C-alpha positions as protocol buffer text, in pm:
chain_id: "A"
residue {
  index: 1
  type: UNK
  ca { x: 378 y: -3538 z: 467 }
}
residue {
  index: 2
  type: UNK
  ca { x: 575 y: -3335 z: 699 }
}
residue {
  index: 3
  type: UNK
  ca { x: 510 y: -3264 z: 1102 }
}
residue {
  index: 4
  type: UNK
  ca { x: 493 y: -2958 z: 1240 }
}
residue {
  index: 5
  type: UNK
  ca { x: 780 y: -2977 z: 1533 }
}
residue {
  index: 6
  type: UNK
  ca { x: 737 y: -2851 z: 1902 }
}
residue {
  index: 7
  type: UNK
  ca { x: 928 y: -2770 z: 2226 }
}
residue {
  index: 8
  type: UNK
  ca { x: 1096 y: -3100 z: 2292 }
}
residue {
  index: 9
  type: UNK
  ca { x: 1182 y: -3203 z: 1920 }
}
residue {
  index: 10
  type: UNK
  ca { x: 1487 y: -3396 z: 1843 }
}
residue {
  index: 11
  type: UNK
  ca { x: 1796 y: -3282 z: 1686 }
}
residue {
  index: 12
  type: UNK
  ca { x: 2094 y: -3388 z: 1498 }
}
residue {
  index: 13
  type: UNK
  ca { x: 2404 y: -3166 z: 1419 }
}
residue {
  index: 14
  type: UNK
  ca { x: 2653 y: -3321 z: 1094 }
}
residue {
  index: 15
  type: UNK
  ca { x: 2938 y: -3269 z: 1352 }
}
residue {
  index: 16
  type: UNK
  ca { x: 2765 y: -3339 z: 1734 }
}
residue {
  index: 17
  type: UNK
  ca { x: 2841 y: -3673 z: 1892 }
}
residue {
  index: 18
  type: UNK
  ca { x: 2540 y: -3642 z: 2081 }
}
residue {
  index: 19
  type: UNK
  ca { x: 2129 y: -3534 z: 2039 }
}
residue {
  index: 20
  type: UNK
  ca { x: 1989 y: -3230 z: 2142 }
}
residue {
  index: 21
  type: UNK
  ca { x: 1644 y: -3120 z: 2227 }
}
residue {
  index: 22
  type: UNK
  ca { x: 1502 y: -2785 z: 2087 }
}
residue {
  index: 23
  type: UNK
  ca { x: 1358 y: -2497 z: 2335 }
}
residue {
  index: 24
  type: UNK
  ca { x: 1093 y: -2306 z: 2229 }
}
residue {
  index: 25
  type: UNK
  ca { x: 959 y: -2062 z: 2398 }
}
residue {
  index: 26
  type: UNK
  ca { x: 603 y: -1953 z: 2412 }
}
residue {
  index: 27
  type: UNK
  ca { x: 622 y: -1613 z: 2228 }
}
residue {
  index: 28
  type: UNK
  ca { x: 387 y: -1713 z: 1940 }
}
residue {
  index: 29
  type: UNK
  ca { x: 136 y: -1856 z: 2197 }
}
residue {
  index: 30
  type: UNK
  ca { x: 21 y: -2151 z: 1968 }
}
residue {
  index: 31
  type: UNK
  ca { x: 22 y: -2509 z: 2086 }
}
residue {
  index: 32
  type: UNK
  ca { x: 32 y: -2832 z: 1894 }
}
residue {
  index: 33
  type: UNK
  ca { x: -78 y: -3134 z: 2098 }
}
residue {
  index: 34
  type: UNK
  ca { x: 54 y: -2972 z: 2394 }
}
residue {
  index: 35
  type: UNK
  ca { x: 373 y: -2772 z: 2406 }
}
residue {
  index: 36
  type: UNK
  ca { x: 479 y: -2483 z: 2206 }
}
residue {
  index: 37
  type: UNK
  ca { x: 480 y: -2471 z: 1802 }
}
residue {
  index: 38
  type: UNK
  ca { x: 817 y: -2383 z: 1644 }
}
residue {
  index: 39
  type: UNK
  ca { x: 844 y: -2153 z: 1368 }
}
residue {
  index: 40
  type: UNK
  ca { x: 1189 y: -2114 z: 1149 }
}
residue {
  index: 41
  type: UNK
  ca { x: 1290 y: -1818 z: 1335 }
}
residue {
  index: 42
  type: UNK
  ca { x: 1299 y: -2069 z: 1663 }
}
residue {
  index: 43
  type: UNK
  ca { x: 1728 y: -2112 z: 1549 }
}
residue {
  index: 44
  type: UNK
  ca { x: 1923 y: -1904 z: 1837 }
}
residue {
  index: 45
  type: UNK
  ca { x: 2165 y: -2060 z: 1999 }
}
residue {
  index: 46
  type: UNK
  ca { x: 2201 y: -2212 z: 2362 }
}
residue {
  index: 47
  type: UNK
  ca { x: 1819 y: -2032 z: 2352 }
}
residue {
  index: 48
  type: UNK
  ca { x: 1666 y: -2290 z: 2114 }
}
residue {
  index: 49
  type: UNK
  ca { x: 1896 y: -2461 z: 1993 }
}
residue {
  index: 50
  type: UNK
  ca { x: 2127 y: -2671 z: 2271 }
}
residue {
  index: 51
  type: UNK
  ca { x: 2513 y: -2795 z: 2254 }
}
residue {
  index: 52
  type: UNK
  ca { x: 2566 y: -3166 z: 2066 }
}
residue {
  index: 53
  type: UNK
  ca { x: 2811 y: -3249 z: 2309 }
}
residue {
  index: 54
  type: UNK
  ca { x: 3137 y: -3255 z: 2126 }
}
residue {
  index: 55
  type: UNK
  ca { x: 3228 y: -3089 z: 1789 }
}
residue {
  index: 56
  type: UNK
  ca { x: 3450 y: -3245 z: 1561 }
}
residue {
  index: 57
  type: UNK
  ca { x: 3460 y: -2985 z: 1264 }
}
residue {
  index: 58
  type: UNK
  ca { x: 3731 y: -2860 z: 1132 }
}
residue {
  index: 59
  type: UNK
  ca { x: 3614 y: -2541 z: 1070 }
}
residue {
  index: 60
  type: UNK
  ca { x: 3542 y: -2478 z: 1420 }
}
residue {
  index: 61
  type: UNK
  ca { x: 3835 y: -2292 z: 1573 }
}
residue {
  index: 62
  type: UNK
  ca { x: 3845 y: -2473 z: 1935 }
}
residue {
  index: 63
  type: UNK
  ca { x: 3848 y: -2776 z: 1744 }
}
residue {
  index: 64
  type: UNK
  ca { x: 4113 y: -2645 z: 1516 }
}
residue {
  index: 65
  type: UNK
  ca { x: 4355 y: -2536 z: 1768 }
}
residue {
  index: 66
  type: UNK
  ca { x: 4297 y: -2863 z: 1957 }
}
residue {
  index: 67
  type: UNK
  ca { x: 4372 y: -3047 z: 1664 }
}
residue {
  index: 68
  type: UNK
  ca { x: 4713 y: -2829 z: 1612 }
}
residue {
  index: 69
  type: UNK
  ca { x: 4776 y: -2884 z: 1997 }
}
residue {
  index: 70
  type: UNK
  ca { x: 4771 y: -3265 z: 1949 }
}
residue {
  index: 71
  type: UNK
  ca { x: 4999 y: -3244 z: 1644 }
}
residue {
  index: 72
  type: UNK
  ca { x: 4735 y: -3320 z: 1362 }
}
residue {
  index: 73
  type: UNK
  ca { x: 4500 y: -3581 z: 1579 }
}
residue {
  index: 74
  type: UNK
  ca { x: 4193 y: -3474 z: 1527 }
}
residue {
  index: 75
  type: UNK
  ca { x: 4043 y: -3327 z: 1861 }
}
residue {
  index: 76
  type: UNK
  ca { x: 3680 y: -3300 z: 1963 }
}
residue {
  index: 77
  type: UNK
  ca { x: 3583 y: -3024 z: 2170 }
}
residue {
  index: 78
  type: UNK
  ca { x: 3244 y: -2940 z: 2353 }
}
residue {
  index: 79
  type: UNK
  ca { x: 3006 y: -2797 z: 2077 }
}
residue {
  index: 80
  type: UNK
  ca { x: 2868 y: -2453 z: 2139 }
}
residue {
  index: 81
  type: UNK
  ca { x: 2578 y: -2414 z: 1831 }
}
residue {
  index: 82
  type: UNK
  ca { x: 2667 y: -2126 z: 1599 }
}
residue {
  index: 83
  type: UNK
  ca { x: 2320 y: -2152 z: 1430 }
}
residue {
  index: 84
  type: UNK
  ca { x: 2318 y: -1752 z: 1267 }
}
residue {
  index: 85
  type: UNK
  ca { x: 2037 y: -1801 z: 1022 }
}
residue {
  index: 86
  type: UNK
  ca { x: 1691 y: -1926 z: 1042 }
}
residue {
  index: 87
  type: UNK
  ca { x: 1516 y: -2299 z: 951 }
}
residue {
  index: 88
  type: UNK
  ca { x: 1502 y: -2365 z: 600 }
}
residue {
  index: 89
  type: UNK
  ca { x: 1271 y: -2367 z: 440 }
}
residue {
  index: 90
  type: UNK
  ca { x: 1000 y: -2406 z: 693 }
}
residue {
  index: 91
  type: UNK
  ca { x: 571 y: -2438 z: 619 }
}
residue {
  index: 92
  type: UNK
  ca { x: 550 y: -2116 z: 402 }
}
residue {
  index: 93
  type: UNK
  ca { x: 185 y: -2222 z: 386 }
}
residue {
  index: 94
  type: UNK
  ca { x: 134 y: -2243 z: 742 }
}
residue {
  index: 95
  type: UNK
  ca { x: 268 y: -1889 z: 935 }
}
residue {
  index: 96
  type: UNK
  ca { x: 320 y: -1900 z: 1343 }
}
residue {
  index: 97
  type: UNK
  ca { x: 374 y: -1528 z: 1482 }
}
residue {
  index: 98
  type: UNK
  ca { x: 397 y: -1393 z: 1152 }
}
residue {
  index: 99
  type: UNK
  ca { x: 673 y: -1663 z: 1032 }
}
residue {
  index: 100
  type: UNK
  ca { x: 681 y: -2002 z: 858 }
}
residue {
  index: 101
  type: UNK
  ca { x: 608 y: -2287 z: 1116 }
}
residue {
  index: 102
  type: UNK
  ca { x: 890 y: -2526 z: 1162 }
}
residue {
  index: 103
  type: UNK
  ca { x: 850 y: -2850 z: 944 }
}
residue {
  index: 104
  type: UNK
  ca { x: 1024 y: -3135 z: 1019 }
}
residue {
  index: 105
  type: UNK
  ca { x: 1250 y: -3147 z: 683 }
}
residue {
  index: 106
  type: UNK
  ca { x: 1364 y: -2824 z: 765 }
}
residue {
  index: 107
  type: UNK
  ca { x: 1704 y: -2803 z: 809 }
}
residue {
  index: 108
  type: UNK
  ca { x: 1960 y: -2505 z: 984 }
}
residue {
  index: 109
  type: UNK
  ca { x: 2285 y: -2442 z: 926 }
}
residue {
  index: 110
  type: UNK
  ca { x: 2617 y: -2407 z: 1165 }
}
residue {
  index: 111
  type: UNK
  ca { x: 2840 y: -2152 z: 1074 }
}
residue {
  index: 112
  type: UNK
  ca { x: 3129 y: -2437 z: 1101 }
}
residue {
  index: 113
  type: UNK
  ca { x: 2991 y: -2609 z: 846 }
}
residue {
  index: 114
  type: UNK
  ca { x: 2747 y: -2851 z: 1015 }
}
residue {
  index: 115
  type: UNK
  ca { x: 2381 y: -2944 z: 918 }
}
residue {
  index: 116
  type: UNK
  ca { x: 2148 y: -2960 z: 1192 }
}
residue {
  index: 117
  type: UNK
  ca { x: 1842 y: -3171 z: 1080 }
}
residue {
  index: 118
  type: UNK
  ca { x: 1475 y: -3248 z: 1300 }
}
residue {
  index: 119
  type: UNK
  ca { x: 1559 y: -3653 z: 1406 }
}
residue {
  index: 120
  type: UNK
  ca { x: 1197 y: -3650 z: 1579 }
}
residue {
  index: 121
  type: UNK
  ca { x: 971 y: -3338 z: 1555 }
}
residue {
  index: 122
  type: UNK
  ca { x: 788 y: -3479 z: 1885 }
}
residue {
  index: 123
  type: UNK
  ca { x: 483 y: -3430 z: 1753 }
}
residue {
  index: 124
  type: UNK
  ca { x: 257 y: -3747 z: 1651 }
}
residue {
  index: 125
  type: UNK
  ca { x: -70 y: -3643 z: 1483 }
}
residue {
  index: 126
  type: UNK
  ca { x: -17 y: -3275 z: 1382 }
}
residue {
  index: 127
  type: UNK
  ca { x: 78 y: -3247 z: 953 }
}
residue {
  index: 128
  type: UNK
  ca { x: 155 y: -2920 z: 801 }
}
residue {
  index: 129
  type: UNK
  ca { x: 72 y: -2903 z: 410 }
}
């Protein structure tokens, strides 16, 4: 059964080398087992949603022009999120300031191409139906 996620969660990005933690800030005034509830519109950049360290996707232009720098070698560079559009598809049975809550099998998409997915929704005891 999925778990609702809160401030702290853990995230993955397809391209990151490294995990990031997600921010949420306490607009919707709802806690679950202690910090703030997420809901799917909890996706801005560098506001929720943190750097993975480096980005390795091609699509990415830093990355691209490092790669064409280094004559083909693929070359990471430091990942700034480009998360434009909200979780998917988030508790539509379960609304947090007028919006799905944040699931943990919701995923969010980078606009250079990577898949961010929930790792560990730091929440133990809290399911969403």
């Amino acid at each position: 059964m999925p778990q609702q996620v809160t401030m702290g969660a853990m995230l993955q990005c397809s391209f990151g080398v490294a995990p990031s933690t997600l921010v949420v800030l306490p607009l919707n005034r709802v806690l679950c087992e202690g910090p703030p509830a997420a809901n799917i519109m909890d996706h801005i950049p560098l506001v929720n949603i943190m750097p993975f360290g480096m980005c390795s996707s091609p699509a990415n232009p830093e990355v691209a022009a490092a790669t064409a720098a280094a004559l083909g070698v693929p070359t990471p560079m430091p990942c700034v999120p480009a998360t434009v559009t909200p979780w998917a598809p988030g508790a539509v049975n379960v609304l947090l300031g007028n919006q799905p809550s944040l699931d943990n099998v919701s995923t969010c998409s980078c606009m250079w191409g990577g898949a961010v997915t929930i790792v560990d929704p730091a929440t133990v005891k809290t399911q969403v139906p």
